[in-house]
Every structure is written in C-alpha cells, then in structure tokens.
mmCIF file of C-alpha atoms in Angstrom:
data_model
loop_
_atom_site.group_PDB
_atom_site.id
_atom_site.type_symbol
_atom_site.label_atom_id
_atom_site.label_comp_id
_atom_site.label_asym_id
_atom_site.label_seq_id
_atom_site.Cartn_x
_atom_site.Cartn_y
_atom_site.Cartn_z
ATOM 1 C CA MET A 808 -2.164 -11.003 43.003
ATOM 2 C CA ILE A 809 -4.938 -11.353 40.440
ATOM 3 C CA GLU A 810 -8.611 -11.016 41.318
ATOM 4 C CA VAL A 811 -11.159 -11.482 38.552
ATOM 5 C CA ILE A 812 -14.612 -10.111 39.359
ATOM 6 C CA ASN A 813 -17.733 -11.050 37.379
ATOM 7 C CA LEU A 814 -15.962 -10.726 34.042
ATOM 8 C CA GLN A 815 -18.307 -10.893 31.061
ATOM 9 C CA LYS A 816 -17.766 -10.636 27.309
ATOM 10 C CA LYS A 817 -20.492 -10.561 24.669
ATOM 11 C CA PHE A 818 -20.032 -10.592 20.912
ATOM 12 C CA LYS A 819 -23.413 -9.277 19.745
ATOM 13 C CA ASP A 820 -25.855 -11.939 20.992
ATOM 14 C CA PHE A 821 -23.175 -14.504 21.892
ATOM 15 C CA GLU A 822 -21.964 -14.521 25.494
ATOM 16 C CA ALA A 823 -18.428 -15.905 25.330
ATOM 17 C CA VAL A 824 -17.493 -15.288 28.977
ATOM 18 C CA LYS A 825 -20.193 -15.444 31.641
ATOM 19 C CA ASN A 826 -19.489 -13.596 34.897
ATOM 20 C CA VAL A 827 -16.162 -15.309 35.529
ATOM 21 C CA SER A 828 -14.607 -14.802 38.972
ATOM 22 C CA PHE A 829 -11.474 -16.255 40.573
ATOM 23 C CA LYS A 830 -8.351 -15.274 42.533
ATOM 24 C CA VAL A 831 -4.700 -16.138 42.035
ATOM 25 C CA GLU A 832 -2.327 -15.402 44.897
ATOM 26 C CA LYS A 833 1.095 -13.921 44.215
ATOM 27 C CA GLY A 834 3.655 -16.554 43.244
ATOM 28 C CA LYS A 835 1.065 -19.217 42.391
ATOM 29 C CA VAL A 836 0.230 -21.038 39.162
ATOM 30 C CA PHE A 837 -3.437 -21.113 38.157
ATOM 31 C CA GLY A 838 -4.661 -23.424 35.409
ATOM 32 C CA LEU A 839 -7.667 -22.506 33.298
ATOM 33 C CA LEU A 840 -8.899 -25.889 32.148
ATOM 34 C CA GLY A 841 -11.500 -26.392 29.449
ATOM 35 C CA GLU A 842 -12.204 -27.958 26.094
ATOM 36 C CA ASN A 843 -11.709 -26.054 22.855
ATOM 37 C CA GLY A 844 -14.180 -23.176 22.556
ATOM 38 C CA ALA A 845 -14.943 -23.105 26.288
ATOM 39 C CA GLY A 846 -13.845 -19.493 26.742
ATOM 40 C CA LYS A 847 -10.250 -19.918 27.917
ATOM 41 C CA THR A 848 -8.616 -17.765 25.264
ATOM 42 C CA THR A 849 -11.287 -15.055 25.445
ATOM 43 C CA THR A 850 -10.808 -14.851 29.218
ATOM 44 C CA LEU A 851 -7.060 -14.443 28.808
ATOM 45 C CA ARG A 852 -7.536 -11.842 26.078
ATOM 46 C CA LEU A 853 -9.711 -9.874 28.476
ATOM 47 C CA LEU A 854 -7.108 -10.099 31.237
ATOM 48 C CA SER A 855 -4.370 -9.048 28.814
ATOM 49 C CA THR A 856 -6.377 -5.901 27.833
ATOM 50 C CA MET A 857 -6.574 -7.112 24.219
ATOM 51 C CA LEU A 858 -10.363 -7.219 24.577
ATOM 52 C CA LYS A 859 -12.557 -4.860 26.582
ATOM 53 C CA PRO A 860 -15.017 -6.582 28.917
ATOM 54 C CA THR A 861 -18.746 -6.046 28.446
ATOM 55 C CA SER A 862 -19.032 -5.906 32.224
ATOM 56 C CA GLY A 863 -17.040 -6.828 35.298
ATOM 57 C CA THR A 864 -13.376 -6.134 35.927
ATOM 58 C CA ALA A 865 -10.182 -7.537 37.432
ATOM 59 C CA ASN A 866 -7.410 -6.324 39.689
ATOM 60 C CA ILE A 867 -4.088 -7.341 38.204
ATOM 61 C CA GLY A 868 -0.903 -6.476 40.036
ATOM 62 C CA GLY A 869 -2.631 -3.611 41.815
ATOM 63 C CA TYR A 870 -4.231 -2.110 38.698
ATOM 64 C CA ASP A 871 -7.891 -2.128 37.685
ATOM 65 C CA LEU A 872 -8.368 -3.799 34.306
ATOM 66 C CA VAL A 873 -11.062 -1.372 33.150
ATOM 67 C CA LYS A 874 -9.860 1.865 34.748
ATOM 68 C CA ASN A 875 -6.134 1.445 34.158
ATOM 69 C CA PRO A 876 -5.343 -0.969 31.305
ATOM 70 C CA GLU A 877 -1.950 0.708 30.789
ATOM 71 C CA GLY A 878 -0.991 -0.168 34.351
ATOM 72 C CA VAL A 879 -2.076 -3.767 33.793
ATOM 73 C CA ARG A 880 0.039 -3.997 30.634
ATOM 74 C CA SER A 881 3.094 -2.843 32.576
ATOM 75 C CA LYS A 882 2.758 -5.862 34.875
ATOM 76 C CA ILE A 883 2.103 -8.711 32.444
ATOM 77 C CA GLY A 884 3.759 -10.921 29.868
ATOM 78 C CA ILE A 885 1.476 -12.509 27.271
ATOM 79 C CA LEU A 886 1.706 -15.600 25.087
ATOM 80 C CA PHE A 887 -1.148 -16.868 22.943
ATOM 81 C CA GLY A 888 -0.922 -20.381 21.523
ATOM 82 C CA GLY A 889 -0.675 -20.602 17.755
ATOM 83 C CA GLU A 890 -0.149 -16.849 17.471
ATOM 84 C CA THR A 891 3.526 -16.247 18.131
ATOM 85 C CA GLY A 892 3.459 -12.730 16.665
ATOM 86 C CA LEU A 893 7.131 -13.010 15.752
ATOM 87 C CA TYR A 894 8.657 -11.041 12.896
ATOM 88 C CA ASP A 895 9.848 -13.658 10.393
ATOM 89 C CA ARG A 896 12.456 -11.376 8.803
ATOM 90 C CA LEU A 897 14.119 -10.680 12.141
ATOM 91 C CA THR A 898 16.397 -13.018 14.049
ATOM 92 C CA ALA A 899 15.374 -14.512 17.373
ATOM 93 C CA ARG A 900 17.654 -12.013 19.101
ATOM 94 C CA GLU A 901 16.179 -9.070 17.182
ATOM 95 C CA ASN A 902 12.623 -10.117 18.039
ATOM 96 C CA MET A 903 13.526 -10.149 21.717
ATOM 97 C CA GLU A 904 15.466 -6.876 21.488
ATOM 98 C CA TYR A 905 12.533 -5.120 19.853
ATOM 99 C CA PHE A 906 10.098 -6.231 22.533
ATOM 100 C CA GLY A 907 12.519 -5.256 25.275
ATOM 101 C CA LEU A 908 12.844 -1.761 23.806
ATOM 102 C CA LEU A 909 9.058 -1.455 23.619
ATOM 103 C CA ASN A 910 8.993 -2.132 27.352
ATOM 104 C CA GLY A 911 11.546 0.565 28.138
ATOM 105 C CA MET A 912 14.544 -1.668 28.816
ATOM 106 C CA SER A 913 18.115 -0.476 28.274
ATOM 107 C CA LYS A 914 20.280 -2.208 25.666
ATOM 108 C CA THR A 915 22.543 -3.506 28.427
ATOM 109 C CA ASP A 916 19.646 -5.068 30.332
ATOM 110 C CA ILE A 917 18.178 -6.486 27.126
ATOM 111 C CA ASN A 918 21.441 -8.190 26.155
ATOM 112 C CA LYS A 919 21.843 -9.640 29.643
ATOM 113 C CA ARG A 920 18.278 -10.942 29.643
ATOM 114 C CA ILE A 921 18.587 -12.431 26.145
ATOM 115 C CA LYS A 922 21.696 -14.364 27.215
ATOM 116 C CA GLU A 923 19.910 -15.631 30.308
ATOM 117 C CA LEU A 924 16.782 -16.759 28.430
ATOM 118 C CA SER A 925 18.766 -18.256 25.546
ATOM 119 C CA ASP A 926 20.656 -20.450 27.998
ATOM 120 C CA ILE A 927 17.535 -21.515 29.896
ATOM 121 C CA LEU A 928 15.453 -22.248 26.785
ATOM 122 C CA ASP A 929 18.341 -23.789 24.820
ATOM 123 C CA MET A 930 18.234 -21.250 21.966
ATOM 124 C CA ASN A 931 21.909 -20.321 21.595
ATOM 125 C CA GLU A 932 22.333 -22.406 18.447
ATOM 126 C CA TYR A 933 19.831 -20.311 16.487
ATOM 127 C CA ILE A 934 19.581 -17.025 18.405
ATOM 128 C CA ASP A 935 21.038 -15.073 15.446
ATOM 129 C CA ARG A 936 19.036 -16.790 12.710
ATOM 130 C CA ARG A 937 15.851 -15.409 11.158
ATOM 131 C CA VAL A 938 12.773 -16.991 12.681
ATOM 132 C CA GLY A 939 10.872 -17.400 9.392
ATOM 133 C CA LYS A 940 12.287 -20.887 8.811
ATOM 134 C CA PHE A 941 12.139 -22.072 12.414
ATOM 135 C CA SER A 942 10.201 -25.161 13.483
ATOM 136 C CA LYS A 943 7.095 -24.665 15.617
ATOM 137 C CA GLY A 944 8.989 -25.644 18.754
ATOM 138 C CA MET A 945 11.800 -23.186 18.036
ATOM 139 C CA LYS A 946 9.312 -20.389 17.355
ATOM 140 C CA GLN A 947 7.408 -21.148 20.540
ATOM 141 C CA LYS A 948 10.551 -20.912 22.642
ATOM 142 C CA VAL A 949 11.419 -17.553 21.077
ATOM 143 C CA ALA A 950 7.835 -16.371 21.627
ATOM 144 C CA ILE A 951 7.972 -17.364 25.294
ATOM 145 C CA ALA A 952 11.311 -15.614 25.759
ATOM 146 C CA ARG A 953 10.063 -12.503 23.995
ATOM 147 C CA SER A 954 6.917 -12.373 26.141
ATOM 148 C CA ILE A 955 8.929 -12.319 29.382
ATOM 149 C CA VAL A 956 12.113 -10.523 28.299
ATOM 150 C CA HIS A 957 11.080 -7.578 30.494
ATOM 151 C CA SER A 958 10.691 -9.831 33.583
ATOM 152 C CA PRO A 959 6.996 -9.126 34.227
ATOM 153 C CA GLU A 960 5.467 -10.018 37.585
ATOM 154 C CA ILE A 961 2.502 -11.775 35.976
ATOM 155 C CA MET A 962 2.413 -14.224 33.046
ATOM 156 C CA LEU A 963 -0.603 -15.096 30.906
ATOM 157 C CA PHE A 964 0.075 -18.179 28.776
ATOM 158 C CA ASP A 965 -2.586 -19.536 26.418
ATOM 159 C CA GLU A 966 -1.890 -23.239 25.779
ATOM 160 C CA PRO A 967 1.896 -22.711 25.774
ATOM 161 C CA THR A 968 2.670 -26.323 24.801
ATOM 162 C CA SER A 969 0.044 -26.735 22.080
ATOM 163 C CA GLY A 970 1.451 -28.729 19.159
ATOM 164 C CA LEU A 971 4.925 -29.089 20.665
ATOM 165 C CA ASP A 972 6.919 -32.310 20.798
ATOM 166 C CA VAL A 973 7.710 -34.056 24.071
ATOM 167 C CA THR A 974 11.200 -32.596 24.442
ATOM 168 C CA VAL A 975 10.128 -28.975 23.999
ATOM 169 C CA THR A 976 7.030 -29.533 26.164
ATOM 170 C CA ARG A 977 9.193 -30.789 29.026
ATOM 171 C CA LEU A 978 11.486 -27.798 28.642
ATOM 172 C CA VAL A 979 8.525 -25.390 28.770
ATOM 173 C CA HIS A 980 7.132 -27.167 31.836
ATOM 174 C CA GLY A 981 10.490 -26.838 33.573
ATOM 175 C CA PHE A 982 10.646 -23.177 32.657
ATOM 176 C CA ILE A 983 7.184 -22.501 34.105
ATOM 177 C CA LYS A 984 8.284 -24.201 37.332
ATOM 178 C CA SER A 985 11.382 -21.999 37.463
ATOM 179 C CA LEU A 986 9.249 -18.876 36.976
ATOM 180 C CA LYS A 987 7.120 -19.942 39.922
ATOM 181 C CA GLU A 988 10.253 -20.403 42.030
ATOM 182 C CA GLU A 989 11.156 -16.795 41.173
ATOM 183 C CA GLY A 990 7.827 -15.688 42.661
ATOM 184 C CA LYS A 991 6.037 -14.989 39.385
ATOM 185 C CA THR A 992 2.253 -15.284 39.220
ATOM 186 C CA ILE A 993 1.081 -17.381 36.286
ATOM 187 C CA ILE A 994 -2.226 -18.149 34.604
ATOM 188 C CA PHE A 995 -2.105 -20.635 31.779
ATOM 189 C CA SER A 996 -4.868 -22.322 29.846
ATOM 190 C CA SER A 997 -4.818 -25.957 28.828
ATOM 191 C CA HIS A 998 -6.983 -28.923 27.956
ATOM 192 C CA HIS A 999 -4.310 -31.423 29.061
ATOM 193 C CA MET A 1000 -5.072 -32.950 32.454
ATOM 194 C CA ASP A 1001 -1.528 -34.153 33.149
ATOM 195 C CA GLU A 1002 -0.109 -30.695 32.417
ATOM 196 C CA VAL A 1003 -2.485 -29.045 34.868
ATOM 197 C CA GLU A 1004 -1.781 -31.634 37.572
ATOM 198 C CA LYS A 1005 1.965 -31.249 37.118
ATOM 199 C CA LEU A 1006 2.164 -27.451 37.203
ATOM 200 C CA CYS A 1007 -0.818 -25.882 38.968
ATOM 201 C CA ASP A 1008 -1.497 -24.874 42.552
ATOM 202 C CA SER A 1009 -5.166 -24.277 41.758
ATOM 203 C CA VAL A 1010 -7.482 -24.631 38.806
ATOM 204 C CA GLY A 1011 -10.568 -23.113 37.266
ATOM 205 C CA ILE A 1012 -12.650 -25.370 35.047
ATOM 206 C CA ILE A 1013 -14.518 -23.410 32.407
ATOM 207 C CA ASN A 1014 -17.376 -24.728 30.272
ATOM 208 C CA LYS A 1015 -19.350 -22.718 27.714
ATOM 209 C CA GLY A 1016 -17.961 -19.473 29.101
ATOM 210 C CA LYS A 1017 -18.845 -20.230 32.723
ATOM 211 C CA ILE A 1018 -16.574 -21.270 35.581
ATOM 212 C CA VAL A 1019 -17.932 -24.530 36.984
ATOM 213 C CA TYR A 1020 -15.204 -25.086 39.586
ATOM 214 C CA VAL A 1021 -12.445 -23.049 41.247
ATOM 215 C CA GLY A 1022 -10.090 -24.403 43.882
ATOM 216 C CA THR A 1023 -7.010 -26.498 44.508
ATOM 217 C CA LEU A 1024 -6.568 -29.855 42.812
ATOM 218 C CA ASP A 1025 -6.583 -31.617 46.183
ATOM 219 C CA GLU A 1026 -9.893 -29.977 47.095
ATOM 220 C CA LEU A 1027 -11.337 -30.990 43.742
ATOM 221 C CA LYS A 1028 -10.242 -34.625 44.047
ATOM 222 C CA ASN A 1029 -11.390 -34.874 47.661
ATOM 223 C CA LYS A 1030 -14.792 -33.460 46.760
ATOM 224 C CA TYR A 1031 -15.452 -35.880 43.908
ATOM 225 C CA ASP A 1032 -13.192 -38.794 44.920
ATOM 226 C CA LYS A 1033 -12.191 -39.387 41.282
ATOM 227 C CA ASP A 1034 -9.209 -38.635 39.094
ATOM 228 C CA LEU A 1035 -9.035 -35.299 37.297
ATOM 229 C CA GLU A 1036 -10.073 -36.632 33.905
ATOM 230 C CA GLU A 1037 -13.259 -38.200 35.270
ATOM 231 C CA ILE A 1038 -14.076 -35.060 37.255
ATOM 232 C CA PHE A 1039 -13.562 -32.883 34.197
ATOM 233 C CA VAL A 1040 -15.921 -34.991 32.080
ATOM 234 C CA GLU A 1041 -18.534 -34.931 34.838
ATOM 235 C CA LEU A 1042 -18.342 -31.158 35.256
ATOM 236 C CA VAL A 1043 -18.450 -30.256 31.572
ATOM 237 C CA GLY A 1044 -20.986 -32.969 30.797
ATOM 238 C CA ASP A 1045 -19.380 -33.996 27.524
ATOM 239 C CA LYS A 1046 -17.167 -37.025 27.050
ATOM 240 C CA SER A 1047 -15.905 -35.631 23.750
ATOM 241 C CA ALA A 1048 -14.095 -32.985 25.840
ATOM 242 C CA ILE A 1049 -11.187 -35.365 26.264
#
C-alpha cells in the first residue's frame, strides 16, 4: 500500500507540490492526472526518493519515505517519461542485466527475467543490439523492462506512453494491466483522459501542485454527472489543459 501524507516540495519561493495526500491500496492502479507543469513529475520524484520533500512524508510498501528512503527504493520500480536513462553503448540485454545486478539479483534470475520481459514486450528481435540507434518506442520498452527487471512490488511510471505510436501504446497498456493482475501496485501520471479511464481504479487530479480531487472514476462521474474530460476542465479551470 501507498499512503501519501501532506507532501510538500518548495524550490526556493516556488511551491511545486502543495500538501498532497492520497492512498493507493495494494494491487490497484492510481492515475495522477494533470496538465503539463501541474506537479505530476515532481510528486513522483518525491515518492521515488529522487527528491527530498520540504515537509510531509509517505508510507510506501511499509517504509517511511523520509526516515527510510533505502527501504522505499527496495520496493519500487521507476520510469520517468522522456528520460530513459539507458546506456546507449550497451545492448538492451546489457542494460537490463546491469540494473538487475544493482538490485542484487543472481545472473540466473536476471537471465530468466530478461527472457520473460523480452517475450511480453516483444523485444527479442533487438535484445542484443545497442540501444543508441533504437527508436523512441523501442527505447521505452527497454526502459520499462529495465525498471521492473527486479520484480518490484510498486511501480511509479511518469507518462509511460508519452510520444509513443499507437501499437507500442497498446502494448504498454496491456503490460500495465498484466502487472495489476500480478498484484502490483502502480501509480502512473498522464494527461490523457482515455488512458486513465482504461487503466485506473482511482485517480488524483492535480492542478498547480495541489490535489483537487481524489477518488474512483465512478465516484467522480457520479458527483459531476459529466464525462471525464469535462470534469477535468472544470476542476483545473483551464480549457487549454486539454
């Protein structure tokens, strides 16, 4: 389970995340929905321990974000959109092997996991090629596989389908659904309404660093009696958001 409690992040005088709170039950998918610059990525960076909160905390997989960031890191897999962090001179396999070793996996377990993920994400054709010349979609699939090679309980995905074509997007959506079926807990950010409706059990709408709604999609639609796009525009107060 994930419980976020009054999480705040300031950069000098700019408050990027404003006392954000929400819960995600084990085995559920939570969508963090907001326009560009709303605070989605900063929130995920805080939860991933990449940034230290100004105040507040979170309990992630039984570990306190502030008191035990090492424990949190042992429970999570992280993917940030547009920042694959892959080593261009290494092959797809070598990138995954390296990350598996960093997480204390044995070579046998790494090889088994790479085969499994390569089959699921349709990467066998280029698994032993250097990633430097890969397309964006190919790199994103390798980045996703690398981020979960160690089978973490909790996944943090920042706009995992950003800039991908329809075929790769559908594959990623299917993969997220399969992770949920395995009992994984997932938070992913997006500004695509259809993606959130398709994948999420609950949603948090964030605007200018502040959560303006948290709950299930059914609760949200019943409350406002509108479709998700109209509700989103009403809550963020900016039609340019879509």
